[in-house]
Amino acid sequence: MRKVLMAGVLAAMLLPGGVARAQQAETLADIRQELTVVFVEIQKLKRELSTTGAPGGTGQGGSTLQRIDAIEAELQRLTAKTEALEFRITSVVRDGTNRIGDLEFRLCELEDDCDIAQLGDTPSLGGVDLETGPTPVPAEEAGDASEGPQLAMGEQGDFDRAMQAMDEGDHEQAAELFGSFVETYPGGPMTAEAHFQRGEALARLDRNTTAARAFLDAFSSDQDGPFAPRALLRLGEKLGDLGQTQEACVTLAEVSARFPQSDAVTQAEEARARLDCP
C-alpha cells in the first residue's frame, strides 16, 4: 500500500505540466502555475487516502497523510515566495520603465525638433513583457486565491486617508499624503490614481508645474488604465496654463488619438479650441 501511494505521489509530480517541466519554465509565472498543478494533484491524492483507507491501516495511512501534508505545506510556501518575487520584479520593471518614459518626455520638451506625439510607448525595462500573465487557474482549483493585483498591507488605509483629506478640502495635506503614498507603494494597483489625485490637489493649490508633473506620472504609471485619458487631458490643460501652448495642443490631441471612446475627448477638444490649436 505504501509503495503504491508513494508511486502515485511521484507520478503526480512528474505529470505533464508538473515539477519536472517547471525546471525548464522560462518565467516565474510558469513556475507558479506548475506549482499550482502539483498542489492540485496532491489534494486529489489526499482525498483518495481519506476515503479509501483499509481497516486496521490507520497508523500507516496517518503517517502517509502527514508526509503529504508536509509536501503540500512546502508547495504552498514555495508558491507564496514565487508570487512575492514575481510581484517585486514586476514592480521594479514597471517603475523603471515609467521613469525612463518620463525622462524621454521631459527631454523631448527641451529639444526644438522633438515631436512628443511620435515618442510612442517606452519599451519595458529588460525586455520584460508586463502584459503577459500566468494561465488562469479554475476557481475550484485555485481555492481562496483572489483575482487581480494584491494590495500591500496598509495600502488601502493610506489611500483612504489621503482621499479623506481631499474630500475635506485640505488640499495641502492631500497632496502630501498622496506624494507619500506613491513613494511607499510604487507600481501598485492604486499608484496611477494616487498620482492623478495628487495632481488635482496641486492644481487646486495653483501649483501648475508640479500638478503637470503629477498628471504626467499618472499617465506614465498606467498608459492604458482607467485614469490615463483624464491624466493626459489634465496634463494638456496644465501645459496650457503654463504657457506651453504647442506642447499643450499636441498632448490634448493625443487624448482623442489614444482614447477615442473616452468622455475626456470632448473636454480635450474644448481645451484645444480655447488654446486656438491648429
CSV table of C-alpha atoms in Angstrom, one decimal:
chain,number,residue,atom,x,y,z
A,1,MET,CA,0.0,0.0,0.0
A,2,ARG,CA,2.8,2.4,1.0
A,3,LYS,CA,4.7,1.8,-2.2
A,4,VAL,CA,1.6,2.3,-4.3
A,5,LEU,CA,0.9,5.6,-2.6
A,6,MET,CA,4.4,6.9,-2.9
A,7,ALA,CA,4.4,5.9,-6.6
A,8,GLY,CA,1.2,7.9,-7.0
A,9,VAL,CA,2.8,11.0,-5.4
A,10,LEU,CA,5.8,10.7,-7.7
A,11,ALA,CA,3.6,10.2,-10.7
A,12,ALA,CA,1.6,13.3,-9.9
A,13,MET,CA,4.8,15.3,-9.5
A,14,LEU,CA,6.1,14.1,-12.9
A,15,LEU,CA,2.8,14.7,-14.8
A,16,PRO,CA,3.0,16.9,-17.9
A,17,GLY,CA,2.9,20.4,-16.5
A,18,GLY,CA,4.3,19.3,-13.1
A,19,VAL,CA,7.6,20.0,-11.3
A,20,ALA,CA,9.7,18.2,-13.9
A,21,ARG,CA,8.6,20.6,-16.6
A,22,ALA,CA,8.9,23.6,-14.2
A,23,GLN,CA,12.6,23.1,-14.3
A,24,GLN,CA,12.5,24.2,-17.9
A,25,ALA,CA,10.0,27.1,-17.3
A,26,GLU,CA,11.1,30.4,-18.6
A,27,THR,CA,9.3,32.8,-16.3
A,28,LEU,CA,8.2,33.0,-12.7
A,29,ALA,CA,4.6,32.9,-13.8
A,30,ASP,CA,5.2,29.5,-15.4
A,31,ILE,CA,6.9,28.2,-12.2
A,32,ARG,CA,4.0,29.4,-10.1
A,33,GLN,CA,1.5,27.7,-12.4
A,34,GLU,CA,3.4,24.4,-12.3
A,35,LEU,CA,3.4,24.5,-8.5
A,36,THR,CA,-0.3,25.1,-8.5
A,37,VAL,CA,-0.8,22.0,-10.7
A,38,VAL,CA,1.3,19.8,-8.4
A,39,PHE,CA,-0.7,21.2,-5.4
A,40,VAL,CA,-4.0,20.2,-7.1
A,41,GLU,CA,-2.7,16.7,-7.8
A,42,ILE,CA,-1.6,16.2,-4.1
A,43,GLN,CA,-5.0,17.4,-3.0
A,44,LYS,CA,-6.6,14.7,-5.2
A,45,LEU,CA,-4.3,12.0,-3.7
A,46,LYS,CA,-5.1,13.2,-0.2
A,47,ARG,CA,-8.8,12.9,-0.8
A,48,GLU,CA,-8.3,9.4,-2.1
A,49,LEU,CA,-6.4,8.4,1.0
A,50,SER,CA,-9.0,9.9,3.3
A,51,THR,CA,-11.9,7.9,1.7
A,52,THR,CA,-10.4,4.5,0.7
A,53,GLY,CA,-8.2,3.6,3.7
A,54,ALA,CA,-8.4,-0.1,4.6
A,55,PRO,CA,-9.5,-1.1,8.1
A,56,GLY,CA,-6.6,-1.6,10.5
A,57,GLY,CA,-4.3,0.6,8.5
A,58,THR,CA,-4.8,3.9,10.4
A,59,GLY,CA,-1.2,4.2,11.7
A,60,GLN,CA,0.4,3.7,8.3
A,61,GLY,CA,-2.2,5.7,6.5
A,62,GLY,CA,-1.9,8.6,9.0
A,63,SER,CA,1.9,8.6,8.5
A,64,THR,CA,1.5,8.9,4.8
A,65,LEU,CA,-1.0,11.7,5.1
A,66,GLN,CA,1.4,13.6,7.4
A,67,ARG,CA,4.1,13.3,4.7
A,68,ILE,CA,1.7,14.5,2.0
A,69,ASP,CA,0.7,17.4,4.3
A,70,ALA,CA,4.3,18.3,4.7
A,71,ILE,CA,4.8,18.3,0.9
A,72,GLU,CA,1.6,20.4,0.5
A,73,ALA,CA,2.8,22.9,3.1
A,74,GLU,CA,6.2,23.2,1.3
A,75,LEU,CA,4.5,23.7,-2.1
A,76,GLN,CA,2.3,26.5,-0.6
A,77,ARG,CA,5.4,28.1,0.9
A,78,LEU,CA,7.3,28.0,-2.5
A,79,THR,CA,4.2,29.3,-4.3
A,80,ALA,CA,3.9,32.2,-2.0
A,81,LYS,CA,7.6,33.0,-2.3
A,82,THR,CA,7.4,32.8,-6.1
A,83,GLU,CA,4.4,35.2,-6.2
A,84,ALA,CA,6.1,37.6,-3.9
A,85,LEU,CA,9.3,37.6,-6.0
A,86,GLU,CA,7.3,38.0,-9.2
A,87,PHE,CA,5.4,41.0,-7.7
A,88,ARG,CA,8.6,42.6,-6.7
A,89,ILE,CA,10.2,42.1,-10.1
A,90,THR,CA,7.1,43.4,-11.9
A,91,SER,CA,7.0,46.5,-9.6
A,92,VAL,CA,10.7,47.3,-10.3
A,93,VAL,CA,10.3,46.8,-14.1
A,94,ARG,CA,7.1,48.9,-14.2
A,95,ASP,CA,8.6,51.7,-12.1
A,96,GLY,CA,11.9,51.7,-14.0
A,97,THR,CA,10.0,51.8,-17.4
A,98,ASN,CA,7.8,54.6,-16.2
A,99,ARG,CA,10.8,56.7,-15.0
A,100,ILE,CA,12.5,56.2,-18.4
A,101,GLY,CA,9.4,57.2,-20.2
A,102,ASP,CA,9.1,60.3,-18.0
A,103,LEU,CA,12.7,61.2,-18.8
A,104,GLU,CA,12.1,60.7,-22.5
A,105,PHE,CA,9.1,63.0,-22.4
A,106,ARG,CA,10.9,65.7,-20.5
A,107,LEU,CA,14.0,65.6,-22.7
A,108,CYS,CA,11.7,65.8,-25.8
A,109,GLU,CA,10.2,69.0,-24.3
A,110,LEU,CA,13.7,70.5,-24.1
A,111,GLU,CA,14.6,69.7,-27.8
A,112,ASP,CA,13.3,72.0,-30.5
A,113,ASP,CA,13.0,69.3,-33.2
A,114,CYS,CA,11.4,66.6,-31.0
A,115,ASP,CA,7.7,65.7,-31.6
A,116,ILE,CA,6.1,64.4,-28.4
A,117,ALA,CA,3.4,62.7,-30.4
A,118,GLN,CA,6.0,60.5,-32.1
A,119,LEU,CA,7.6,59.2,-28.8
A,120,GLY,CA,5.4,56.1,-28.6
A,121,ASP,CA,5.4,53.7,-25.7
A,122,THR,CA,8.6,53.1,-23.8
A,123,PRO,CA,9.9,49.5,-24.1
A,124,SER,CA,9.7,47.6,-20.9
A,125,LEU,CA,12.9,47.6,-18.8
A,126,GLY,CA,14.9,44.5,-19.5
A,127,GLY,CA,12.6,43.4,-22.3
A,128,VAL,CA,10.1,42.0,-19.7
A,129,ASP,CA,6.5,41.8,-21.1
A,130,LEU,CA,4.3,43.2,-18.3
A,131,GLU,CA,1.1,42.4,-20.2
A,132,THR,CA,1.7,38.6,-20.1
A,133,GLY,CA,0.5,36.8,-17.0
A,134,PRO,CA,0.2,33.2,-15.9
A,135,THR,CA,-2.5,30.9,-17.3
A,136,PRO,CA,-5.7,31.4,-15.1
A,137,VAL,CA,-6.4,28.6,-12.7
A,138,PRO,CA,-10.0,27.4,-12.5
A,139,ALA,CA,-11.8,28.7,-9.4
A,140,GLU,CA,-12.4,25.2,-8.0
A,141,GLU,CA,-8.7,24.5,-8.1
A,142,ALA,CA,-7.4,27.9,-7.1
A,143,GLY,CA,-9.1,27.8,-3.7
A,144,ASP,CA,-9.5,31.2,-2.0
A,145,ALA,CA,-7.0,33.0,-4.2
A,146,SER,CA,-8.4,36.4,-5.1
A,147,GLU,CA,-8.4,37.9,-8.6
A,148,GLY,CA,-6.4,40.9,-9.7
A,149,PRO,CA,-3.4,42.7,-8.2
A,150,GLN,CA,-2.9,42.3,-4.4
A,151,LEU,CA,-2.8,45.4,-2.2
A,152,ALA,CA,0.1,45.7,0.2
A,153,MET,CA,-0.7,45.8,3.9
A,154,GLY,CA,-1.9,49.3,4.8
A,155,GLU,CA,-2.1,50.4,1.2
A,156,GLN,CA,-5.9,50.9,1.2
A,157,GLY,CA,-5.9,52.7,4.5
A,158,ASP,CA,-3.2,55.1,3.4
A,159,PHE,CA,-5.0,55.8,0.2
A,160,ASP,CA,-8.3,56.4,2.1
A,161,ARG,CA,-6.7,58.9,4.5
A,162,ALA,CA,-5.4,60.9,1.5
A,163,MET,CA,-8.8,60.8,-0.2
A,164,GLN,CA,-10.4,61.9,3.1
A,165,ALA,CA,-8.2,65.0,3.2
A,166,MET,CA,-9.0,65.7,-0.4
A,167,ASP,CA,-12.8,65.4,0.2
A,168,GLU,CA,-12.5,67.7,3.2
A,169,GLY,CA,-10.8,70.4,1.1
A,170,ASP,CA,-7.4,70.1,2.8
A,171,HIS,CA,-5.6,70.0,-0.5
A,172,GLU,CA,-2.2,70.7,1.1
A,173,GLN,CA,-2.5,67.6,3.3
A,174,ALA,CA,-3.9,65.6,0.4
A,175,ALA,CA,-1.0,66.4,-1.9
A,176,GLU,CA,1.5,65.5,0.8
A,177,LEU,CA,-0.3,62.2,1.7
A,178,PHE,CA,-0.6,61.2,-2.0
A,179,GLY,CA,3.0,62.0,-2.5
A,180,SER,CA,4.0,59.8,0.4
A,181,PHE,CA,1.7,57.0,-0.9
A,182,VAL,CA,3.3,56.8,-4.4
A,183,GLU,CA,6.8,56.7,-2.7
A,184,THR,CA,5.7,53.9,-0.3
A,185,TYR,CA,3.8,51.8,-2.9
A,186,PRO,CA,5.5,52.3,-6.3
A,187,GLY,CA,4.0,50.2,-9.1
A,188,GLY,CA,0.9,49.2,-7.0
A,189,PRO,CA,-2.6,48.9,-8.4
A,190,MET,CA,-3.6,52.3,-7.0
A,191,THR,CA,-0.4,54.2,-8.0
A,192,ALA,CA,-1.9,55.8,-11.1
A,193,GLU,CA,-4.9,57.0,-9.3
A,194,ALA,CA,-2.8,58.4,-6.4
A,195,HIS,CA,-0.6,60.4,-8.9
A,196,PHE,CA,-3.8,61.7,-10.5
A,197,GLN,CA,-5.4,62.8,-7.2
A,198,ARG,CA,-2.1,64.4,-6.2
A,199,GLY,CA,-2.2,66.4,-9.4
A,200,GLU,CA,-5.8,67.5,-8.7
A,201,ALA,CA,-4.8,68.6,-5.2
A,202,LEU,CA,-1.8,70.6,-6.5
A,203,ALA,CA,-3.9,72.1,-9.3
A,204,ARG,CA,-6.4,73.4,-6.7
A,205,LEU,CA,-3.4,75.0,-4.9
A,206,ASP,CA,-2.4,76.7,-8.2
A,207,ARG,CA,0.9,74.8,-8.3
A,208,ASN,CA,0.6,74.2,-12.0
A,209,THR,CA,4.1,73.0,-12.7
A,210,THR,CA,4.1,70.3,-10.0
A,211,ALA,CA,0.5,69.4,-10.9
A,212,ALA,CA,1.5,68.9,-14.5
A,213,ARG,CA,4.3,66.5,-13.4
A,214,ALA,CA,1.9,64.6,-11.2
A,215,PHE,CA,-0.5,64.2,-14.2
A,216,LEU,CA,2.4,63.0,-16.3
A,217,ASP,CA,3.3,60.5,-13.6
A,218,ALA,CA,-0.3,59.3,-13.5
A,219,PHE,CA,-0.4,58.7,-17.3
A,220,SER,CA,3.1,57.1,-17.3
A,221,SER,CA,2.1,54.8,-14.4
A,222,ASP,CA,-0.6,53.1,-16.5
A,223,GLN,CA,-0.9,54.3,-20.0
A,224,ASP,CA,-3.9,52.1,-20.7
A,225,GLY,CA,-5.6,52.3,-17.3
A,226,PRO,CA,-8.9,54.0,-16.4
A,227,PHE,CA,-7.2,57.2,-15.3
A,228,ALA,CA,-5.0,57.5,-18.4
A,229,PRO,CA,-7.4,59.6,-20.6
A,230,ARG,CA,-8.1,62.1,-17.8
A,231,ALA,CA,-4.5,62.3,-16.8
A,232,LEU,CA,-3.5,63.2,-20.4
A,233,LEU,CA,-6.3,65.7,-20.6
A,234,ARG,CA,-5.3,67.4,-17.3
A,235,LEU,CA,-1.6,67.4,-18.4
A,236,GLY,CA,-2.5,69.2,-21.6
A,237,GLU,CA,-4.6,71.7,-19.7
A,238,LYS,CA,-1.8,72.4,-17.2
A,239,LEU,CA,0.7,72.8,-20.0
A,240,GLY,CA,-1.6,75.4,-21.5
A,241,ASP,CA,-1.8,77.2,-18.1
A,242,LEU,CA,2.0,77.3,-18.1
A,243,GLY,CA,2.1,79.0,-21.5
A,244,GLN,CA,3.5,75.9,-23.3
A,245,THR,CA,0.7,76.2,-25.9
A,246,GLN,CA,2.4,74.0,-28.6
A,247,GLU,CA,3.1,71.2,-26.2
A,248,ALA,CA,-0.4,71.5,-24.7
A,249,CYS,CA,-2.0,71.2,-28.2
A,250,VAL,CA,0.0,68.1,-29.0
A,251,THR,CA,-0.9,66.5,-25.7
A,252,LEU,CA,-4.6,67.3,-25.9
A,253,ALA,CA,-4.7,65.9,-29.5
A,254,GLU,CA,-3.3,62.6,-28.1
A,255,VAL,CA,-6.4,62.1,-25.9
A,256,SER,CA,-8.7,61.5,-29.0
A,257,ALA,CA,-5.9,59.6,-30.8
A,258,ARG,CA,-5.3,57.2,-27.9
A,259,PHE,CA,-8.7,57.0,-26.3
A,260,PRO,CA,-11.4,57.8,-29.0
A,261,GLN,CA,-14.2,56.3,-26.9
A,262,SER,CA,-13.4,58.2,-23.7
A,263,ASP,CA,-15.5,61.0,-22.2
A,264,ALA,CA,-12.3,63.1,-21.9
A,265,VAL,CA,-12.2,63.6,-25.7
A,266,THR,CA,-14.9,66.3,-25.7
A,267,GLN,CA,-13.1,68.2,-22.9
A,268,ALA,CA,-9.8,67.9,-24.7
A,269,GLU,CA,-11.3,69.3,-27.9
A,270,GLU,CA,-12.8,72.2,-25.9
A,271,ALA,CA,-9.4,72.9,-24.3
A,272,ARG,CA,-7.8,72.8,-27.8
A,273,ALA,CA,-10.4,75.4,-29.0
A,274,ARG,CA,-9.6,77.7,-26.1
A,275,LEU,CA,-5.9,77.5,-26.9
A,276,ASP,CA,-6.6,78.1,-30.7
A,277,CYS,CA,-4.8,74.9,-31.5
A,278,PRO,CA,-4.4,74.2,-35.3
